[in-house]
Amino acid sequence: MDQLLINPDYPHILSTLIFLPLAGAILLLFVRNEFFARYWALGITTLTALLSIPLIKAFDMTTSKYQFVEQVSWIKSLNIQYVIGIDGISILLVMLTTLIMPLCVLASWSYIKTRVQAFMVCLLIMECAMLGVFMALDFVLFYILWEAMLIPMYMLIAIWGGPRKIYASVKFFLYTLAGSVMLLVAIIWLYINNGYSFFIPDMMWQNYSSTAQIFLFLAFFLAFAIKVPMFPFHTWLPAAHVEAPTAGSVILASVLLKMGTYGFLRFAIPITPEATMTLAPAILWLSIAGIIYGGFTALAQSDMKKLIAYSSVGHMGFVTLGIFVLNTSGVEGAILQMINHGITTGALFLCIGMIYERTHSRELRDATGVGKHMPIYVTFLTFFSLSSFGFPATNSFVGEFLILAGTFEQSIWLALAAIPGAVLAAAYMLRMLQKIVWGGTDNPDQSWIKDLNIREIVTLAPFLFFVFWIGLGAQPFIDLIHVSVDNLLNNYHGFHSQIAVVTDLIVQ
Amino acid sequence: MQFLPELTLLGAGLIIFIVSLGKATGDTTRNIAIGLGAAIFGATLLSSCQTGKLFFDTYQVDLFSQVFKALIAGAMLIVLLFGNKLKAIPQKVHPEYYLFMFMSVLGLMMLVSSVELLAIFVSLELSSFAVYIMVPMRDDEGKFRFQMEAGIKYLLFGVTATGFMLFGMSYMYGLTGSTELSVVITKLSTMWNNPAAVIAMMMVLAGFFYKLAIFPFHFWVPDVYEGASNETTAFIASVPKLAAVALLIRLVSLISGEGQAILNILMICAVVSMFYGNLSALVQKDIKRMLGFSGIAHAGFVLLGILTFQITGFANAMYYIIGYVLMNLACFLVICTVSKNGENVMIEDLSGLHKRSPIMAFTLAVGLFALAGIPPFVGFMGKFMLLAGALKEGYMLIVILAAINTAIAIYYYLSVIRVTYTADPEERSIVTPSMLTNATSVFLLTIIVIMGVLPQRFVDYASTVVQTIM
């Protein structure tokens, strides 16, 4: 248990973060009042966000141990524990989740008109499960939260979604569930072959046989690649994104997709290092395929939400690329890019939601020229678009730069193959921006369209703040993750003394 | 005291019989039945710590039997509670209906206590014959008469299964010279290389497989589920399964030595049941038929626990079947409430249920998500424990096949939830469940969640219970 650090200054802070939204959801079940539901959800999510701030303050950046740990035996006969903690890999994701949620409530303020109370209950339950996933240090706890999250997300899409909501929600549910059933088998296998313990740190860096590792890795891969989603497992994503209500799209893009890449970092690499080494080249090329495919497909979209959805496939391809080059800049860039993608894409979905609320269309041609009447909106949209394709001084630039630097270290061919992705991103984002902001006036009179109101500005402003904070001063963020990433890679390379052989393989 | 639950049941039967002689209205009969059900449940609780042997050692009263009796009585009470007014059953036969239900439960209670072949046979027949009569008790105004088809199917398949069973028992007696379960199985365990022993065992198991609806004794399920009235189906789908699992555990726990042949057969039955049940459920339109097929798959899952031949495996199987009965009852509660005049409920009839009755829609969603094995409900924990137990014994392939089945099953469960929550109710009327129904559904939901989130106590208790017969 020497990997655990219990922080006495902030007892039970992580549990508070997990259970506050859940308690809020349960209480909300008993009050049938739309007005109250909105303020209550906003209050609870904001409180959760505020309570998460001390995490940053008290986080010890000099150690790779899991911090703020809480450990209670849960199901004794199977040795399942309620054990939670965060390290450099998860802290930013936890912060991202707590930050996004109040903004999602704000974004749904006037968008959701029916069954508001149930909607807010779903949002709060989502928050509880998402935070738990990033904090869980027991594999069963992780799996339970990972699966339980499907129910509220399914409801969000199926009840408040667009015209093809049924198709989208079912596809989302089936894909992600089918992906994770083998994960369950892998977990039980690990439990039995690991002294009957589900404690995740105990499972890492063990000498499982090569065959076992390959099978474990494939089970992990299926679950995580679908969640990311990596090409060619991405087909559920555009449907889900397009049909989900704005808040649902934001949660999907900002947090849910990150769970897949988080899974790779937390489980796949440390538990199956040998298989990771063997299969990394394949995954790298799959990532490249995703980047290029996502870029081209996004370029061809006329539906703005679809455009952003496909761009996510490309952006997440960059993240998996960074993870599986398995060097410091790559992995750090990948983690940073996970956060960046959460911020930027989340904000873009909000922007599109705002147009949709006004024009009731997500078609690019219907939005042509609306920017003329919405100067504030256009300002926000421009910055988020620039961030999306990695313009210097924005957050994504730092992330993509680190990832590409890491990729260059590994193999120049890989890096060269990834670069067109960045160009494509510029192409599709600028195309969208050009139509909305400077587009012609083919559309009927749009002068009735109002610019953003205060609530909408308040919703978008934090995103913009982070776009520039990370873009101009990423160091504090990298400091938070650095030691944990170093520890992960040291362990990994220590595990393979002949890692050079792999590098050669990839170069060839 | 040892025989209190059974005596109470007999008394209850008598009271209902007397009621049937008078001119009691449907409501009065129903209230009396619920009262009697509660009394029976109370009696099982009162006698829960009894031990001893009765009737020349053919009847064993121990913690195992008493706990299962309490579960059976509890499940019956829930069925009585949400059975509303037995809408589809002609009012003049209501007392008889309750009478046969009590007699069936009496048979099931005797079954879990029987430790002798003939006692098992007699109790099984007692419980079955009562149900044979309950199934066709349904008034569909002479339109389809599929209740008759169901009744005949249930009877014929049941008689065939018991025929097999009786034949197997005669083999057992011939091979071992005894009808006492402990003697029979211990002796049989030494002669697994004798095909007659395996055949005898399999034939006896056939009887329980029939009750549990395990492949290849499942053929009656869809038609009987569809043909019987909703309340009867709820009863058949839950109460007898408890007893069947109890006796299966009692029987298998005695097997020792090289029972490889039995094991292989159990494995095949488990896997085929899962696939057959789930794949067939995919295409059903009648929700009762769908639940019937899914029940076949769940029975396959239960076998995963049984075939470990370990206390933990048996305890897991017990935990799972209790969970299954609760989840199933939650779904049937909704079916019985939604069905206006007791007619069958098609999946499309549930359209927009969330607008017509939020609490029923929620109950159904939780019940189905739980059946699908999604956390944090009892279905997930149960599946998880069964899979962990089976993998511990090295049945990797079966576990993977079972996991694939979980993924298949989610499709049809989800399709029902989808209809309930997203489809337009169109002209369908509002459903107003009674207070009693609402209370029952809240109780079921609470326990489904509690058993899923805090399973420790339940599993510990199940282990203690199973240990008493090892």
PDB file of C-alpha atoms in Angstrom, chain B residues 266-268 270-271 274 304 307 387 390 395-403:
ATOM      1  CA  LEU B 266     -24.549 -29.212 -17.005  1.00  0.00           C
ATOM      2  CA  MET B 267     -22.137 -26.999 -18.936  1.00  0.00           C
ATOM      3  CA  ILE B 268     -23.759 -27.742 -22.248  1.00  0.00           C
ATOM      4  CA  ALA B 270     -26.031 -23.822 -19.317  1.00  0.00           C
ATOM      5  CA  VAL B 271     -24.470 -22.500 -22.513  1.00  0.00           C
ATOM      6  CA  MET B 274     -28.203 -18.869 -22.509  1.00  0.00           C
ATOM      7  CA  LEU B 304     -22.879 -21.468 -13.733  1.00  0.00           C
ATOM      8  CA  LEU B 307     -21.549 -26.405 -11.696  1.00  0.00           C
ATOM      9  CA  LEU B 387     -18.740 -15.286 -13.526  1.00  0.00           C
ATOM     10  CA  ALA B 390     -16.898 -19.991 -12.640  1.00  0.00           C
ATOM     11  CA  TYR B 395     -14.242 -22.338 -17.004  1.00  0.00           C
ATOM     12  CA  MET B 396     -12.824 -19.554 -19.141  1.00  0.00           C
ATOM     13  CA  LEU B 397     -14.703 -20.398 -22.313  1.00  0.00           C
ATOM     14  CA  ILE B 398     -18.068 -20.589 -20.594  1.00  0.00           C
ATOM     15  CA  VAL B 399     -17.453 -17.262 -18.911  1.00  0.00           C
ATOM     16  CA  ILE B 400     -16.649 -15.605 -22.225  1.00  0.00           C
ATOM     17  CA  LEU B 401     -19.766 -17.113 -23.790  1.00  0.00           C
ATOM     18  CA  ALA B 402     -21.805 -15.876 -20.843  1.00  0.00           C
ATOM     19  CA  ALA B 403     -20.332 -12.394 -21.222  1.00  0.00           C
TER      20      ALA B 403
END
